[in-house]
Amino acid sequence: MTEQKKKFPLSPTTHESLKKMMDEASRKDARWQDGKTFSLVFYPGEEAAQVQEEAYLRFFFENGLNPSTFPSLRRFETEVVAISADLLHGDGNVVGNMTSGGTESILCAIRAAKEFALEKHGLAQSPDRERLPFLPEMIVPLSAHPAFDKAANYFGIKLHHAPLRNDFRVDVEAVKNLINENTILIVGSAPAYPHGVVDPIEELGQLALEKELPLHVDACVGGYILPFVDQLGYPIPKFDFRVPGVTSMSMDLHKYGYVTKGASVVLYRNSDLRKKQYFIYMGWPGGIYASPSIAGSRSGGVIASAWAMLHFMGNEGYLKMAKAVMEAADKIQQRVEKIDGIHIVGKPDACVLAIGADKLDIYGIGDELSIKGWHIDRQQNPASLHFTISYGNTPHIDTFLEDLETAVRKMRKLSFHKISSRLTVGLVRRASKILSPRAMSRITSKFGKQKKKGLPKRSAAMYGMMAVLPNKGDLNEIIRNMLDGLNRMD
Ligand SMILES: *Cc1c(COP(=O)(O)O)cnc(C)c1O
């Protein structure tokens, strides 16, 4: 494939033209304003959005890199961290930092756990720290976010996926059996993204104490909603700093905090742990370089927006949004249980849930919903559709449920499309048995290219195909090419 090239613009483009070009560019973007995206966008309503936008613009050019230059940002960040720690029942010792998102919060916590372990082994200052005498390992639930796999990959840590119980919560006994002398961290999610269930954090906490290991609780999606769902009277198991043994937590402001993207918080039980997250380099001719998180320069806008949003809403405001969201989630659950052929996967603890099907083609149902403009994630093992219900979705739940019922009815009548997608999957399955791996990869890479300009409207065949591919290596390559294609000029 030849790379297409776009030249650096020689002459300026007018503001007016840029606005037109942006309108044109976003013509096919998801219509999140109509409440049709589940996850990706968390919209708190016009007034709260405006408060954040103004805060952002007010600190648009400021940099959160050096806290002594902008005391305002330092103050905002420490307050955001302190009040977030309070929400998760941290005492006065709980400290943390703002980061760019859940992934960075998780990377920070794992970096801290690794440094903690090295220190325990007397290796932290060792000149040999690049050639450790042992390979650090961590144990995360199979349902944990891939950010943990990413961290393991980045930091040279061996990762064990602990299996889930029948209720999709991690099997603590299995976690226990995976612990060995190289283990540096165990993990639980509150809730885990795929099925919206909270892992048995109290049991994990017991285990962590017993084995003297750190325990990270990933509350990226739950951190700013579970406390309010709890206040509303729903039964939420203890998942935060109330649980002995929990040493660090991640919680995303840019999810149920309804803050603009690029905002999350990582928290530690005490500042000894947090210090392990920091990076300091003394030898640079440019001066002593000290950086708390992974980012260097940081937008002042995001920090100010987060601070403004938390104060603008307060407990009362977030509680109101959580109430609307839980009413919507309850409505979806109740209706889905009444629709023949589909069901809620497991028993979600709050408003993140998955819908599966027994005999119907659930991806086909997803395709029908996509055609109506809904943006829904597809999951595997078991096949299901994923929903993160947030405030922006709440006025549109009835429309969604109508569309869902229509989609299910359509799938029940074995439509031509379904037969054809079955045929495709069947053909690939048979072909995979007789063709050489190279020939298979040629076929599948063709498939990868077809997806270059975003996913096709009907993707059931693709997902079915991925499930039958004989060799996951092929799949890895297809996806690598697809990502590469997405980041390239059309
Ligand atoms: C979203 C999410 C993350 C990662 O957060 P990003 O902000 O996308 O980096 C991690 N864990 C869970 C449970 C999540 O839902």
Coordinates of C-alpha atoms in Angstrom, one line a residue, residues 161-424:
H161 CA -5.7 -13.7 34.1
A162 CA -7.7 -15.2 36.9
P163 CA -10.9 -17.0 35.8
L164 CA -14.4 -15.7 36.6
R165 CA -17.1 -17.5 38.6
N166 CA -20.5 -18.2 37.1
D167 CA -21.7 -14.8 38.2
F168 CA -18.8 -13.2 36.2
R169 CA -17.0 -12.1 39.4
V170 CA -13.4 -13.1 39.8
D171 CA -12.7 -16.4 41.5
V172 CA -10.7 -15.4 44.6
E173 CA -9.6 -19.0 45.2
A174 CA -8.1 -19.0 41.7
V175 CA -6.4 -15.7 42.4
K176 CA -4.9 -17.2 45.6
N177 CA -3.6 -20.2 43.7
L178 CA -1.9 -17.9 41.2
I179 CA 0.1 -16.0 43.8
N180 CA 3.8 -16.8 44.1
E181 CA 6.9 -15.1 45.4
N182 CA 7.1 -13.0 42.2
T183 CA 3.7 -11.6 42.5
I184 CA 3.7 -7.8 42.9
L185 CA 0.0 -6.9 42.7
I186 CA -3.5 -8.3 42.7
V187 CA -6.5 -6.5 41.2
G188 CA -10.2 -6.3 41.4
S189 CA -12.7 -4.1 39.4
A190 CA -15.6 -2.1 40.7
P191 CA -17.4 -2.8 38.5
A192 CA -15.7 -4.7 35.7
Y193 CA -16.6 -3.2 32.3
P194 CA -17.9 -6.2 30.4
H195 CA -20.8 -7.3 32.7
G196 CA -21.0 -4.5 35.2
V197 CA -20.4 -6.6 38.3
V198 CA -18.2 -5.7 41.2
D199 CA -15.5 -8.2 42.1
P200 CA -15.5 -9.6 45.7
I201 CA -13.3 -6.8 46.9
E202 CA -13.6 -7.7 50.6
E203 CA -12.3 -11.2 49.9
L204 CA -9.5 -9.9 47.7
G205 CA -8.6 -7.4 50.5
Q206 CA -8.4 -10.3 53.0
L207 CA -6.1 -12.2 50.6
A208 CA -4.0 -9.2 50.0
L209 CA -3.5 -8.7 53.7
E210 CA -2.7 -12.3 54.3
K211 CA -0.1 -12.4 51.5
E212 CA 1.2 -8.9 52.2
L213 CA 0.5 -7.8 48.7
P214 CA -0.9 -4.5 47.3
L215 CA -4.5 -4.6 46.0
H216 CA -5.6 -2.2 43.2
V217 CA -9.3 -1.6 42.8
D218 CA -10.1 -0.4 39.3
A219 CA -13.1 1.9 39.9
C220 CA -12.5 3.7 36.6
V221 CA -16.1 3.3 35.5
G222 CA -17.6 2.9 39.0
G223 CA -15.7 5.5 41.1
Y224 CA -18.1 8.4 40.5
I225 CA -21.4 6.5 40.3
L226 CA -21.3 3.6 42.8
P227 CA -21.2 5.9 45.8
F228 CA -24.3 7.6 44.6
V229 CA -26.1 4.4 43.6
D230 CA -25.3 3.3 47.2
Q231 CA -26.8 6.5 48.6
L232 CA -29.9 5.8 46.6
G233 CA -30.4 2.6 48.5
Y234 CA -29.3 0.0 46.0
P235 CA -27.2 -2.8 47.6
I236 CA -23.6 -2.0 46.6
P237 CA -20.9 -4.2 48.1
K238 CA -18.0 -2.4 49.8
F239 CA -15.4 -1.7 47.2
D240 CA -13.4 1.3 48.3
F241 CA -10.9 2.4 51.1
R242 CA -13.3 1.1 53.7
V243 CA -12.1 -2.4 52.7
P244 CA -8.9 -3.3 54.6
G245 CA -6.2 -4.4 52.2
V246 CA -7.1 -2.0 49.3
T247 CA -3.9 0.0 48.6
S248 CA -4.7 1.9 45.4
M249 CA -7.7 2.9 43.3
S250 CA -8.4 4.4 39.9
M251 CA -11.5 6.5 39.1
D252 CA -12.3 8.3 35.9
L253 CA -13.6 11.8 36.0
H254 CA -14.3 11.6 32.3
K255 CA -16.8 8.8 32.8
Y256 CA -19.4 9.2 35.5
G257 CA -17.7 12.4 36.7
Y258 CA -19.1 13.8 33.5
V259 CA -15.9 15.8 33.0
T260 CA -14.4 16.6 29.6
K261 CA -12.0 13.9 28.3
G262 CA -8.6 13.6 29.7
A263 CA -9.4 13.4 33.4
S264 CA -9.0 10.6 35.9
V265 CA -7.7 10.2 39.5
V266 CA -5.3 7.6 40.9
L267 CA -5.4 7.2 44.7
Y268 CA -3.1 5.5 47.2
R269 CA -3.8 4.4 50.8
N270 CA -0.8 6.6 51.9
S271 CA 1.9 8.8 50.5
D272 CA 4.6 6.2 50.9
L273 CA 2.9 4.2 48.2
R274 CA 2.3 7.3 46.0
K275 CA 5.9 8.2 46.1
K276 CA 6.8 5.0 44.3
Q277 CA 4.8 6.4 41.3
Y278 CA 7.1 9.4 40.9
F279 CA 9.9 9.7 38.4
I280 CA 12.9 11.9 39.2
Y281 CA 16.0 12.4 37.1
M282 CA 18.8 14.5 38.6
G283 CA 21.4 14.4 35.8
W284 CA 19.7 16.4 33.0
P285 CA 21.5 19.5 31.9
G286 CA 18.1 21.1 31.7
G287 CA 17.7 20.9 35.5
I288 CA 16.4 18.4 38.0
Y289 CA 13.3 16.8 36.4
A290 CA 10.6 15.5 38.6
S291 CA 7.3 14.2 37.3
P292 CA 4.5 12.7 39.3
S293 CA 2.6 10.8 36.6
I294 CA 3.3 9.5 33.0
A295 CA 2.4 12.7 31.3
G296 CA 4.9 15.6 31.1
S297 CA 3.0 18.8 30.2
R298 CA -0.6 18.8 31.1
S299 CA -3.6 20.9 30.1
G300 CA -4.6 23.4 32.7
G301 CA -8.1 23.3 31.1
V302 CA -8.9 19.8 32.1
I303 CA -7.8 20.3 35.7
A304 CA -9.9 23.4 36.0
S305 CA -12.9 21.8 34.3
A306 CA -12.8 18.8 36.7
W307 CA -12.6 21.1 39.7
A308 CA -15.4 23.3 38.5
M309 CA -17.6 20.3 37.6
L310 CA -17.3 18.6 41.0
H311 CA -18.1 21.8 42.8
F312 CA -20.9 22.8 40.5
M313 CA -22.7 19.4 40.9
G314 CA -21.9 18.6 44.5
N315 CA -23.3 15.4 46.0
E316 CA -26.8 16.6 45.3
G317 CA -26.2 17.1 41.6
Y318 CA -24.5 13.7 41.1
L319 CA -27.1 12.0 43.1
K320 CA -29.8 13.4 40.9
M321 CA -28.0 12.2 37.7
A322 CA -27.4 8.8 39.3
K323 CA -31.2 8.5 40.1
A324 CA -32.1 9.2 36.5
V325 CA -29.5 6.7 35.3
M326 CA -30.6 3.9 37.6
E327 CA -34.2 4.4 36.7
A328 CA -33.2 4.0 33.0
A329 CA -31.0 0.9 33.8
D330 CA -33.9 -0.7 35.8
K331 CA -36.3 0.0 32.9
I332 CA -33.9 -1.6 30.4
Q333 CA -33.4 -4.6 32.7
Q334 CA -37.1 -5.2 33.3
R335 CA -38.0 -4.8 29.7
V336 CA -35.2 -7.1 28.4
E337 CA -36.2 -9.8 30.8
K338 CA -39.7 -9.7 29.1
I339 CA -38.4 -10.0 25.6
D340 CA -38.3 -13.5 24.4
G341 CA -34.8 -14.6 23.2
I342 CA -32.6 -12.1 24.9
H343 CA -31.4 -11.6 28.5
I344 CA -29.3 -9.5 30.8
V345 CA -25.9 -11.2 31.3
G346 CA -25.3 -11.9 35.0
K347 CA -26.6 -9.5 37.6
P348 CA -25.1 -6.1 37.1
D349 CA -24.5 -4.0 40.2
A350 CA -25.4 -0.7 38.7
C351 CA -25.9 0.8 35.3
V352 CA -23.2 -0.9 33.2
L353 CA -24.8 -4.0 31.6
A354 CA -24.6 -6.5 28.8
I355 CA -27.4 -8.1 26.8
G356 CA -27.0 -11.6 25.5
A357 CA -29.2 -14.0 23.4
D358 CA -29.8 -17.7 23.7
K359 CA -30.8 -18.7 20.2
L360 CA -30.9 -15.4 18.3
D361 CA -27.9 -13.8 16.7
I362 CA -27.0 -11.1 19.2
Y363 CA -24.5 -9.4 16.8
G364 CA -27.2 -9.3 14.2
I365 CA -29.5 -7.5 16.7
G366 CA -26.6 -5.1 17.3
D367 CA -26.4 -4.5 13.5
E368 CA -30.1 -3.6 13.4
L369 CA -29.6 -1.2 16.2
S370 CA -26.5 0.3 14.5
I371 CA -28.6 0.9 11.3
K372 CA -30.9 3.0 13.5
G373 CA -28.0 5.0 14.7
W374 CA -27.2 3.5 18.0
H375 CA -23.5 3.0 18.9
I376 CA -23.1 -0.2 20.8
D377 CA -20.0 -2.2 21.7
R378 CA -19.9 -5.9 20.9
Q379 CA -18.4 -8.4 23.4
Q380 CA -17.3 -12.0 23.2
N381 CA -17.2 -15.1 25.4
P382 CA -20.2 -14.9 25.9
A383 CA -21.4 -12.9 22.8
S384 CA -23.2 -9.9 24.0
L385 CA -23.9 -6.2 23.4
H386 CA -22.6 -3.7 26.0
F387 CA -24.3 -0.7 27.5
T388 CA -22.9 2.0 29.7
I389 CA -26.0 4.0 30.6
S390 CA -25.3 7.6 31.4
Y391 CA -27.2 10.7 31.9
G392 CA -27.3 11.7 28.3
N393 CA -29.1 8.4 27.4
T394 CA -31.8 8.8 30.0
P395 CA -34.4 10.8 27.9
H396 CA -34.1 8.3 25.0
I397 CA -34.6 5.0 26.8
D398 CA -38.1 4.4 25.4
T399 CA -37.0 5.0 21.8
F400 CA -34.1 2.6 22.5
L401 CA -36.3 -0.1 23.9
E402 CA -38.7 0.2 20.9
D403 CA -35.8 -0.2 18.5
L404 CA -34.4 -3.1 20.5
E405 CA -37.8 -4.9 20.3
T406 CA -38.0 -4.3 16.5
A407 CA -34.4 -5.6 16.1
V408 CA -35.2 -8.8 18.0
R409 CA -38.4 -9.3 16.0
K410 CA -36.4 -8.9 12.8
M411 CA -33.8 -11.4 14.0
R412 CA -36.5 -13.9 14.8
K413 CA -37.6 -14.0 11.2
L414 CA -34.5 -15.6 9.8
S415 CA -33.8 -12.8 7.4
F416 CA -31.8 -13.1 4.2
H417 CA -29.1 -11.1 5.8
K418 CA -28.8 -13.6 8.6
I419 CA -28.6 -16.5 6.2
S420 CA -25.9 -14.8 4.3
S421 CA -23.9 -14.0 7.4
R422 CA -24.3 -17.6 8.5
L423 CA -23.1 -18.7 5.1
T424 CA -20.0 -16.4 5.3

